[in-house]
Amino acid sequence: MDMRAIAMGVAFAFIWASAFSATRIVVVAVPPLTALVLRFTLSGVIGVGLALAMGQRWRLSRSEWRSLIVFGLCQNALYLGANWIGMQWVEASAAAIIASMMPLLVAGSGWLFRAERLRPVAAAGLVIGLGGVALVMGARLEDGLHLGGVLILLFGVLALTVATLAARGAGGGDNVVMVVGLQMLVGAAALVPPALLLEWGQPAVCSPPVVAGFVFSVLFPGLLATWIWLLLVRRIGAVRAATFHFLSPVFGVAIAALLLGERFGVVDIIGAAIVAAGILMVQLSRMPPAAR
């Protein structure tokens, strides 16, 4: 793995983790699905416009279109829809810890549903990582963490797991920016009906921090992070790229503490480190020895 790939992976993990704090700022003031439809629409229009300006087109194969739609529905509509709804009641740091379960769930689903053999290190990492999540969530629940919000976030991370399994076919060849934009538009279209049904007439408070958080979510997690991720998968493969998810729980907890003043206790630090270690063990076990 070269230095450029490492820089891309760290940048992706940081931007991905920072999205939780930006989302928290937005969803406590604005109906979440309505805001998400607007975010996806803006990100999609910008992405498609940039792609057309770069000479990219939407001439994709049938399998690429299928993967793109699955990825757009599962990651954008289901995962982020559930994430934005749940974060009305759940802190950004807790949401980051829950979302960081995705690499662990990917490994576990391969073992359960595809009969993939788990190496001892991977099995240990899976247990350790889930134990770290349980440690943090147990302490937060004792302090009054909203159980309903947690369940919504857990549903979202399951959808994110499916989206990750579909990501390999969603690269779009040389049309990466076009694929990113189209995925956003798929998510926007899927969320319009529930947004109209559930949030019609709800008030919204548009303060400068809310606007700043929304703009950040459009440009950085919405476009830049997804673009970096797809390029990284093409450069080093999905398994190696997913290794960088081990940074997300640490980044997520730290950013939420610095930006939002959320709790940053000893249990959170230990739990985030345990989750990170579990993710790293799982991902490294999937690589050939030379690549580790």
mmCIF file of N, CA and C in Angstrom, residues 84-189:
data_model
loop_
_atom_site.group_PDB
_atom_site.id
_atom_site.type_symbol
_atom_site.label_atom_id
_atom_site.label_comp_id
_atom_site.label_asym_id
_atom_site.label_seq_id
_atom_site.Cartn_x
_atom_site.Cartn_y
_atom_site.Cartn_z
ATOM 1 N N TRP A 84 -29.920 9.680 10.158
ATOM 2 C CA TRP A 84 -30.373 11.044 10.429
ATOM 3 C C TRP A 84 -31.590 11.046 11.345
ATOM 4 N N ILE A 85 -32.480 10.073 11.192
ATOM 5 C CA ILE A 85 -33.630 9.998 12.095
ATOM 6 C C ILE A 85 -33.170 9.666 13.516
ATOM 7 N N GLY A 86 -32.336 8.633 13.654
ATOM 8 C CA GLY A 86 -31.891 8.212 14.978
ATOM 9 C C GLY A 86 -31.079 9.257 15.709
ATOM 10 N N MET A 87 -30.327 10.070 14.963
ATOM 11 C CA MET A 87 -29.463 11.053 15.609
ATOM 12 C C MET A 87 -30.224 12.266 16.122
ATOM 13 N N GLN A 88 -31.530 12.291 15.947
ATOM 14 C CA GLN A 88 -32.328 13.294 16.653
ATOM 15 C C GLN A 88 -32.255 13.065 18.157
ATOM 16 N N TRP A 89 -32.020 11.800 18.572
ATOM 17 C CA TRP A 89 -32.025 11.450 19.997
ATOM 18 C C TRP A 89 -30.692 10.867 20.467
ATOM 19 N N VAL A 90 -29.814 10.505 19.549
ATOM 20 C CA VAL A 90 -28.559 9.860 19.908
ATOM 21 C C VAL A 90 -27.394 10.790 19.573
ATOM 22 N N GLU A 91 -26.443 10.878 20.475
ATOM 23 C CA GLU A 91 -25.292 11.751 20.277
ATOM 24 C C GLU A 91 -24.441 11.290 19.094
ATOM 25 N N ALA A 92 -23.687 12.242 18.536
ATOM 26 C CA ALA A 92 -22.854 11.947 17.366
ATOM 27 C C ALA A 92 -21.802 10.896 17.679
ATOM 28 N N SER A 93 -21.193 10.961 18.860
ATOM 29 C CA SER A 93 -20.146 10.002 19.201
ATOM 30 C C SER A 93 -20.696 8.588 19.295
ATOM 31 N N ALA A 94 -21.889 8.432 19.900
ATOM 32 C CA ALA A 94 -22.502 7.100 19.981
ATOM 33 C C ALA A 94 -22.876 6.593 18.593
ATOM 34 N N ALA A 95 -23.387 7.482 17.731
ATOM 35 C CA ALA A 95 -23.725 7.076 16.359
ATOM 36 C C ALA A 95 -22.490 6.631 15.595
ATOM 37 N N ALA A 96 -21.360 7.303 15.813
ATOM 38 C CA ALA A 96 -20.117 6.912 15.141
ATOM 39 C C ALA A 96 -19.664 5.529 15.585
ATOM 40 N N ILE A 97 -19.807 5.228 16.864
ATOM 41 C CA ILE A 97 -19.432 3.907 17.373
ATOM 42 C C ILE A 97 -20.312 2.828 16.747
ATOM 43 N N ILE A 98 -21.621 3.086 16.680
ATOM 44 C CA ILE A 98 -22.537 2.100 16.100
ATOM 45 C C ILE A 98 -22.223 1.871 14.630
ATOM 46 N N ALA A 99 -22.013 2.950 13.876
ATOM 47 C CA ALA A 99 -21.718 2.817 12.443
ATOM 48 C C ALA A 99 -20.399 2.098 12.205
ATOM 49 N N SER A 100 -19.477 2.204 13.147
ATOM 50 C CA SER A 100 -18.182 1.547 12.969
ATOM 51 C C SER A 100 -18.286 0.029 13.031
ATOM 52 N N MET A 101 -19.460 -0.500 13.406
ATOM 53 C CA MET A 101 -19.656 -1.943 13.410
ATOM 54 C C MET A 101 -19.680 -2.534 12.007
ATOM 55 N N MET A 102 -19.821 -1.691 10.988
ATOM 56 C CA MET A 102 -20.023 -2.193 9.626
ATOM 57 C C MET A 102 -18.957 -3.197 9.181
ATOM 58 N N PRO A 103 -17.643 -2.928 9.322
ATOM 59 C CA PRO A 103 -16.667 -3.943 8.895
ATOM 60 C C PRO A 103 -16.802 -5.257 9.653
ATOM 61 N N LEU A 104 -17.187 -5.166 10.919
ATOM 62 C CA LEU A 104 -17.384 -6.376 11.701
ATOM 63 C C LEU A 104 -18.579 -7.161 11.184
ATOM 64 N N LEU A 105 -19.646 -6.444 10.837
ATOM 65 C CA LEU A 105 -20.841 -7.111 10.311
ATOM 66 C C LEU A 105 -20.588 -7.704 8.930
ATOM 67 N N VAL A 106 -19.767 -7.038 8.125
ATOM 68 C CA VAL A 106 -19.410 -7.587 6.813
ATOM 69 C C VAL A 106 -18.696 -8.922 6.982
ATOM 70 N N ALA A 107 -17.737 -8.955 7.917
ATOM 71 C CA ALA A 107 -17.017 -10.212 8.166
ATOM 72 C C ALA A 107 -17.952 -11.277 8.717
ATOM 73 N N GLY A 108 -18.827 -10.891 9.639
ATOM 74 C CA GLY A 108 -19.751 -11.855 10.212
ATOM 75 C C GLY A 108 -20.759 -12.379 9.209
ATOM 76 N N SER A 109 -21.233 -11.503 8.304
ATOM 77 C CA SER A 109 -22.199 -11.955 7.297
ATOM 78 C C SER A 109 -21.568 -12.917 6.318
ATOM 79 N N GLY A 110 -20.290 -12.706 5.992
ATOM 80 C CA GLY A 110 -19.603 -13.655 5.123
ATOM 81 C C GLY A 110 -19.497 -15.028 5.754
ATOM 82 N N TRP A 111 -19.274 -15.059 7.058
ATOM 83 C CA TRP A 111 -19.183 -16.331 7.773
ATOM 84 C C TRP A 111 -20.552 -17.003 7.889
ATOM 85 N N LEU A 112 -21.603 -16.208 8.171
ATOM 86 C CA LEU A 112 -22.926 -16.779 8.388
ATOM 87 C C LEU A 112 -23.616 -17.201 7.096
ATOM 88 N N PHE A 113 -23.536 -16.349 6.071
ATOM 89 C CA PHE A 113 -24.363 -16.545 4.881
ATOM 90 C C PHE A 113 -23.588 -17.053 3.661
ATOM 91 N N ARG A 114 -22.277 -16.927 3.684
ATOM 92 C CA ARG A 114 -21.492 -17.376 2.544
ATOM 93 C C ARG A 114 -20.534 -18.503 2.906
ATOM 94 N N ALA A 115 -20.617 -18.962 4.115
ATOM 95 C CA ALA A 115 -19.753 -20.050 4.600
ATOM 96 C C ALA A 115 -18.278 -19.715 4.433
ATOM 97 N N GLU A 116 -17.933 -18.410 4.552
ATOM 98 C CA GLU A 116 -16.535 -18.007 4.467
ATOM 99 C C GLU A 116 -15.842 -18.344 5.784
ATOM 100 N N ARG A 117 -14.667 -18.894 5.663
ATOM 101 C CA ARG A 117 -13.924 -19.299 6.857
ATOM 102 C C ARG A 117 -13.305 -18.077 7.529
ATOM 103 N N LEU A 118 -13.518 -17.962 8.837
ATOM 104 C CA LEU A 118 -12.910 -16.889 9.609
ATOM 105 C C LEU A 118 -11.614 -17.390 10.233
ATOM 106 N N ARG A 119 -10.540 -16.689 9.965
ATOM 107 C CA ARG A 119 -9.291 -17.038 10.625
ATOM 108 C C ARG A 119 -9.411 -16.729 12.117
ATOM 109 N N PRO A 120 -8.596 -17.381 12.949
ATOM 110 C CA PRO A 120 -8.685 -17.126 14.402
ATOM 111 C C PRO A 120 -8.540 -15.647 14.762
ATOM 112 N N VAL A 121 -7.645 -14.944 14.079
ATOM 113 C CA VAL A 121 -7.466 -13.512 14.370
ATOM 114 C C VAL A 121 -8.735 -12.741 14.032
ATOM 115 N N ALA A 122 -9.374 -13.087 12.906
ATOM 116 C CA ALA A 122 -10.607 -12.412 12.517
ATOM 117 C C ALA A 122 -11.731 -12.696 13.505
ATOM 118 N N ALA A 123 -11.852 -13.957 13.932
ATOM 119 C CA ALA A 123 -12.885 -14.306 14.906
ATOM 120 C C ALA A 123 -12.665 -13.558 16.218
ATOM 121 N N ALA A 124 -11.393 -13.488 16.654
ATOM 122 C CA ALA A 124 -11.095 -12.741 17.872
ATOM 123 C C ALA A 124 -11.398 -11.258 17.701
ATOM 124 N N GLY A 125 -11.051 -10.714 16.526
ATOM 125 C CA GLY A 125 -11.332 -9.304 16.266
ATOM 126 C C GLY A 125 -12.816 -9.006 16.248
ATOM 127 N N LEU A 126 -13.594 -9.937 15.692
ATOM 128 C CA LEU A 126 -15.049 -9.766 15.650
ATOM 129 C C LEU A 126 -15.617 -9.709 17.066
ATOM 130 N N VAL A 127 -15.187 -10.620 17.923
ATOM 131 C CA VAL A 127 -15.664 -10.642 19.305
ATOM 132 C C VAL A 127 -15.198 -9.398 20.053
ATOM 133 N N ILE A 128 -13.925 -9.030 19.871
ATOM 134 C CA ILE A 128 -13.376 -7.864 20.571
ATOM 135 C C ILE A 128 -14.084 -6.591 20.130
ATOM 136 N N GLY A 129 -14.268 -6.425 18.811
ATOM 137 C CA GLY A 129 -14.913 -5.217 18.307
ATOM 138 C C GLY A 129 -16.332 -5.066 18.806
ATOM 139 N N LEU A 130 -17.116 -6.133 18.724
ATOM 140 C CA LEU A 130 -18.494 -6.075 19.216
ATOM 141 C C LEU A 130 -18.529 -5.869 20.730
ATOM 142 N N GLY A 131 -17.528 -6.426 21.431
ATOM 143 C CA GLY A 131 -17.445 -6.187 22.866
ATOM 144 C C GLY A 131 -17.179 -4.722 23.187
ATOM 145 N N GLY A 132 -16.351 -4.072 22.375
ATOM 146 C CA GLY A 132 -16.106 -2.644 22.569
ATOM 147 C C GLY A 132 -17.357 -1.814 22.351
ATOM 148 N N VAL A 133 -18.127 -2.178 21.308
ATOM 149 C CA VAL A 133 -19.396 -1.480 21.067
ATOM 150 C C VAL A 133 -20.333 -1.671 22.253
ATOM 151 N N ALA A 134 -20.432 -2.905 22.753
ATOM 152 C CA ALA A 134 -21.302 -3.187 23.889
ATOM 153 C C ALA A 134 -20.863 -2.405 25.127
ATOM 154 N N LEU A 135 -19.561 -2.263 25.324
ATOM 155 C CA LEU A 135 -19.043 -1.520 26.480
ATOM 156 C C LEU A 135 -19.498 -0.066 26.440
ATOM 157 N N VAL A 136 -19.307 0.572 25.285
ATOM 158 C CA VAL A 136 -19.680 1.978 25.159
ATOM 159 C C VAL A 136 -21.193 2.154 25.252
ATOM 160 N N MET A 137 -21.935 1.313 24.512
ATOM 161 C CA MET A 137 -23.389 1.457 24.504
ATOM 162 C C MET A 137 -23.992 1.143 25.875
ATOM 163 N N GLY A 138 -23.426 0.175 26.589
ATOM 164 C CA GLY A 138 -23.928 -0.142 27.920
ATOM 165 C C GLY A 138 -23.779 1.035 28.872
ATOM 166 N N ALA A 139 -22.606 1.674 28.821
ATOM 167 C CA ALA A 139 -22.390 2.845 29.678
ATOM 168 C C ALA A 139 -23.303 3.995 29.281
ATOM 169 N N ARG A 140 -23.498 4.188 27.970
ATOM 170 C CA ARG A 140 -24.362 5.280 27.518
ATOM 171 C C ARG A 140 -25.827 5.013 27.890
ATOM 172 N N LEU A 141 -26.275 3.756 27.777
ATOM 173 C CA LEU A 141 -27.659 3.430 28.125
ATOM 174 C C LEU A 141 -27.923 3.675 29.608
ATOM 175 N N GLU A 142 -26.941 3.386 30.436
ATOM 176 C CA GLU A 142 -27.094 3.664 31.866
ATOM 177 C C GLU A 142 -27.212 5.163 32.128
ATOM 178 N N ASP A 143 -26.618 5.966 31.246
ATOM 179 C CA ASP A 143 -26.682 7.424 31.390
ATOM 180 C C ASP A 143 -27.881 8.028 30.661
ATOM 181 N N GLY A 144 -28.790 7.186 30.156
ATOM 182 C CA GLY A 144 -30.010 7.704 29.548
ATOM 183 C C GLY A 144 -30.011 7.759 28.036
ATOM 184 N N LEU A 145 -29.141 6.992 27.375
ATOM 185 C CA LEU A 145 -29.140 6.973 25.918
ATOM 186 C C LEU A 145 -30.479 6.457 25.405
ATOM 187 N N HIS A 146 -31.001 7.089 24.365
ATOM 188 C CA HIS A 146 -32.333 6.770 23.820
ATOM 189 C C HIS A 146 -32.290 5.418 23.108
ATOM 190 N N LEU A 147 -32.985 4.413 23.676
ATOM 191 C CA LEU A 147 -32.935 3.064 23.128
ATOM 192 C C LEU A 147 -33.557 2.995 21.740
ATOM 193 N N GLY A 148 -34.674 3.699 21.529
ATOM 194 C CA GLY A 148 -35.298 3.694 20.210
ATOM 195 C C GLY A 148 -34.384 4.239 19.142
ATOM 196 N N GLY A 149 -33.668 5.317 19.454
ATOM 197 C CA GLY A 149 -32.718 5.875 18.503
ATOM 198 C C GLY A 149 -31.601 4.907 18.182
ATOM 199 N N VAL A 150 -31.143 4.173 19.202
ATOM 200 C CA VAL A 150 -30.087 3.171 18.996
ATOM 201 C C VAL A 150 -30.567 2.078 18.052
ATOM 202 N N LEU A 151 -31.792 1.618 18.223
ATOM 203 C CA LEU A 151 -32.330 0.560 17.358
ATOM 204 C C LEU A 151 -32.440 1.042 15.916
ATOM 205 N N ILE A 152 -32.837 2.296 15.725
ATOM 206 C CA ILE A 152 -32.905 2.853 14.370
ATOM 207 C C ILE A 152 -31.511 2.896 13.744
ATOM 208 N N LEU A 153 -30.517 3.282 14.527
ATOM 209 C CA LEU A 153 -29.146 3.333 14.013
ATOM 210 C C LEU A 153 -28.622 1.936 13.693
ATOM 211 N N LEU A 154 -29.006 0.949 14.490
ATOM 212 C CA LEU A 154 -28.588 -0.428 14.202
ATOM 213 C C LEU A 154 -29.185 -0.922 12.892
ATOM 214 N N PHE A 155 -30.437 -0.581 12.639
ATOM 215 C CA PHE A 155 -31.030 -0.922 11.344
ATOM 216 C C PHE A 155 -30.240 -0.272 10.213
ATOM 217 N N GLY A 156 -29.848 0.968 10.410
ATOM 218 C CA GLY A 156 -29.092 1.671 9.378
ATOM 219 C C GLY A 156 -27.751 1.020 9.088
ATOM 220 N N VAL A 157 -27.061 0.563 10.129
ATOM 221 C CA VAL A 157 -25.745 -0.030 9.892
ATOM 222 C C VAL A 157 -25.872 -1.378 9.179
ATOM 223 N N LEU A 158 -26.997 -2.066 9.360
ATOM 224 C CA LEU A 158 -27.240 -3.284 8.581
ATOM 225 C C LEU A 158 -27.387 -2.948 7.096
ATOM 226 N N ALA A 159 -28.089 -1.851 6.808
ATOM 227 C CA ALA A 159 -28.211 -1.415 5.416
ATOM 228 C C ALA A 159 -26.861 -1.009 4.855
ATOM 229 N N LEU A 160 -26.032 -0.361 5.683
ATOM 230 C CA LEU A 160 -24.692 0.026 5.239
ATOM 231 C C LEU A 160 -23.844 -1.201 4.925
ATOM 232 N N THR A 161 -24.048 -2.280 5.678
ATOM 233 C CA THR A 161 -23.322 -3.520 5.414
ATOM 234 C C THR A 161 -23.677 -4.057 4.036
ATOM 235 N N VAL A 162 -24.963 -4.056 3.697
ATOM 236 C CA VAL A 162 -25.384 -4.501 2.366
ATOM 237 C C VAL A 162 -24.801 -3.595 1.286
ATOM 238 N N ALA A 163 -24.798 -2.283 1.531
ATOM 239 C CA ALA A 163 -24.239 -1.347 0.553
ATOM 240 C C ALA A 163 -22.756 -1.608 0.330
ATOM 241 N N THR A 164 -22.046 -1.935 1.405
ATOM 242 C CA THR A 164 -20.606 -2.208 1.271
ATOM 243 C C THR A 164 -20.363 -3.468 0.458
ATOM 244 N N LEU A 165 -21.189 -4.483 0.667
ATOM 245 C CA LEU A 165 -21.049 -5.711 -0.106
ATOM 246 C C LEU A 165 -21.328 -5.476 -1.594
ATOM 247 N N ALA A 166 -22.129 -4.445 -1.904
ATOM 248 C CA ALA A 166 -22.451 -4.116 -3.295
ATOM 249 C C ALA A 166 -21.485 -3.120 -3.904
ATOM 250 N N ALA A 167 -20.547 -2.592 -3.099
ATOM 251 C CA ALA A 167 -19.719 -1.481 -3.573
ATOM 252 C C ALA A 167 -18.775 -1.884 -4.689
ATOM 253 N N ARG A 168 -18.336 -3.149 -4.714
ATOM 254 C CA ARG A 168 -17.355 -3.549 -5.717
ATOM 255 C C ARG A 168 -17.876 -3.339 -7.142
ATOM 256 N N GLY A 169 -19.154 -3.575 -7.358
ATOM 257 C CA GLY A 169 -19.703 -3.413 -8.701
ATOM 258 C C GLY A 169 -20.203 -2.029 -9.001
ATOM 259 N N ALA A 170 -20.052 -1.116 -8.045
ATOM 260 C CA ALA A 170 -20.586 0.230 -8.244
ATOM 261 C C ALA A 170 -19.511 1.236 -8.584
ATOM 262 N N GLY A 171 -18.334 0.795 -8.961
ATOM 263 C CA GLY A 171 -17.247 1.719 -9.221
ATOM 264 C C GLY A 171 -17.427 2.542 -10.464
ATOM 265 N N GLY A 172 -18.076 2.001 -11.486
ATOM 266 C CA GLY A 172 -18.379 2.780 -12.671
ATOM 267 C C GLY A 172 -17.211 2.993 -13.603
ATOM 268 N N GLY A 173 -16.130 2.204 -13.469
ATOM 269 C CA GLY A 173 -15.002 2.343 -14.384
ATOM 270 C C GLY A 173 -14.415 3.737 -14.321
ATOM 271 N N ASP A 174 -14.374 4.415 -15.473
ATOM 272 C CA ASP A 174 -13.824 5.763 -15.523
ATOM 273 C C ASP A 174 -14.859 6.829 -15.201
ATOM 274 N N ASN A 175 -16.064 6.435 -14.862
ATOM 275 C CA ASN A 175 -17.140 7.393 -14.585
ATOM 276 C C ASN A 175 -17.420 7.496 -13.091
ATOM 277 N N VAL A 176 -16.367 7.592 -12.275
ATOM 278 C CA VAL A 176 -16.531 7.555 -10.827
ATOM 279 C C VAL A 176 -17.375 8.721 -10.330
ATOM 280 N N VAL A 177 -17.094 9.930 -10.794
ATOM 281 C CA VAL A 177 -17.839 11.098 -10.317
ATOM 282 C C VAL A 177 -19.309 10.994 -10.738
ATOM 283 N N MET A 178 -19.549 10.507 -11.947
ATOM 284 C CA MET A 178 -20.923 10.316 -12.400
ATOM 285 C C MET A 178 -21.659 9.316 -11.504
ATOM 286 N N VAL A 179 -20.989 8.229 -11.141
ATOM 287 C CA VAL A 179 -21.587 7.220 -10.281
ATOM 288 C C VAL A 179 -21.936 7.815 -8.917
ATOM 289 N N VAL A 180 -21.032 8.623 -8.367
ATOM 290 C CA VAL A 180 -21.293 9.266 -7.075
ATOM 291 C C VAL A 180 -22.544 10.132 -7.161
ATOM 292 N N GLY A 181 -22.636 10.947 -8.212
ATOM 293 C CA GLY A 181 -23.796 11.813 -8.375
ATOM 294 C C GLY A 181 -25.089 11.035 -8.546
ATOM 295 N N LEU A 182 -25.053 9.986 -9.348
ATOM 296 C CA LEU A 182 -26.254 9.188 -9.571
ATOM 297 C C LEU A 182 -26.704 8.467 -8.308
ATOM 298 N N GLN A 183 -25.755 8.007 -7.505
ATOM 299 C CA GLN A 183 -26.115 7.367 -6.244
ATOM 300 C C GLN A 183 -26.867 8.343 -5.336
ATOM 301 N N MET A 184 -26.433 9.598 -5.331
ATOM 302 C CA MET A 184 -27.113 10.603 -4.520
ATOM 303 C C MET A 184 -28.543 10.823 -5.007
ATOM 304 N N LEU A 185 -28.726 10.876 -6.311
ATOM 305 C CA LEU A 185 -30.069 11.096 -6.850
ATOM 306 C C LEU A 185 -30.984 9.911 -6.570
ATOM 307 N N VAL A 186 -30.436 8.695 -6.584
ATOM 308 C CA VAL A 186 -31.224 7.520 -6.213
ATOM 309 C C VAL A 186 -31.717 7.650 -4.770
ATOM 310 N N GLY A 187 -30.817 8.053 -3.877
ATOM 311 C CA GLY A 187 -31.205 8.240 -2.484
ATOM 312 C C GLY A 187 -32.263 9.315 -2.313
ATOM 313 N N ALA A 188 -32.120 10.432 -3.046
ATOM 314 C CA ALA A 188 -33.099 11.517 -2.954
ATOM 315 C C ALA A 188 -34.475 11.044 -3.399
ATOM 316 N N ALA A 189 -34.533 10.346 -4.536
ATOM 317 C CA ALA A 189 -35.820 9.876 -5.055
ATOM 318 C C ALA A 189 -36.489 8.907 -4.088
#
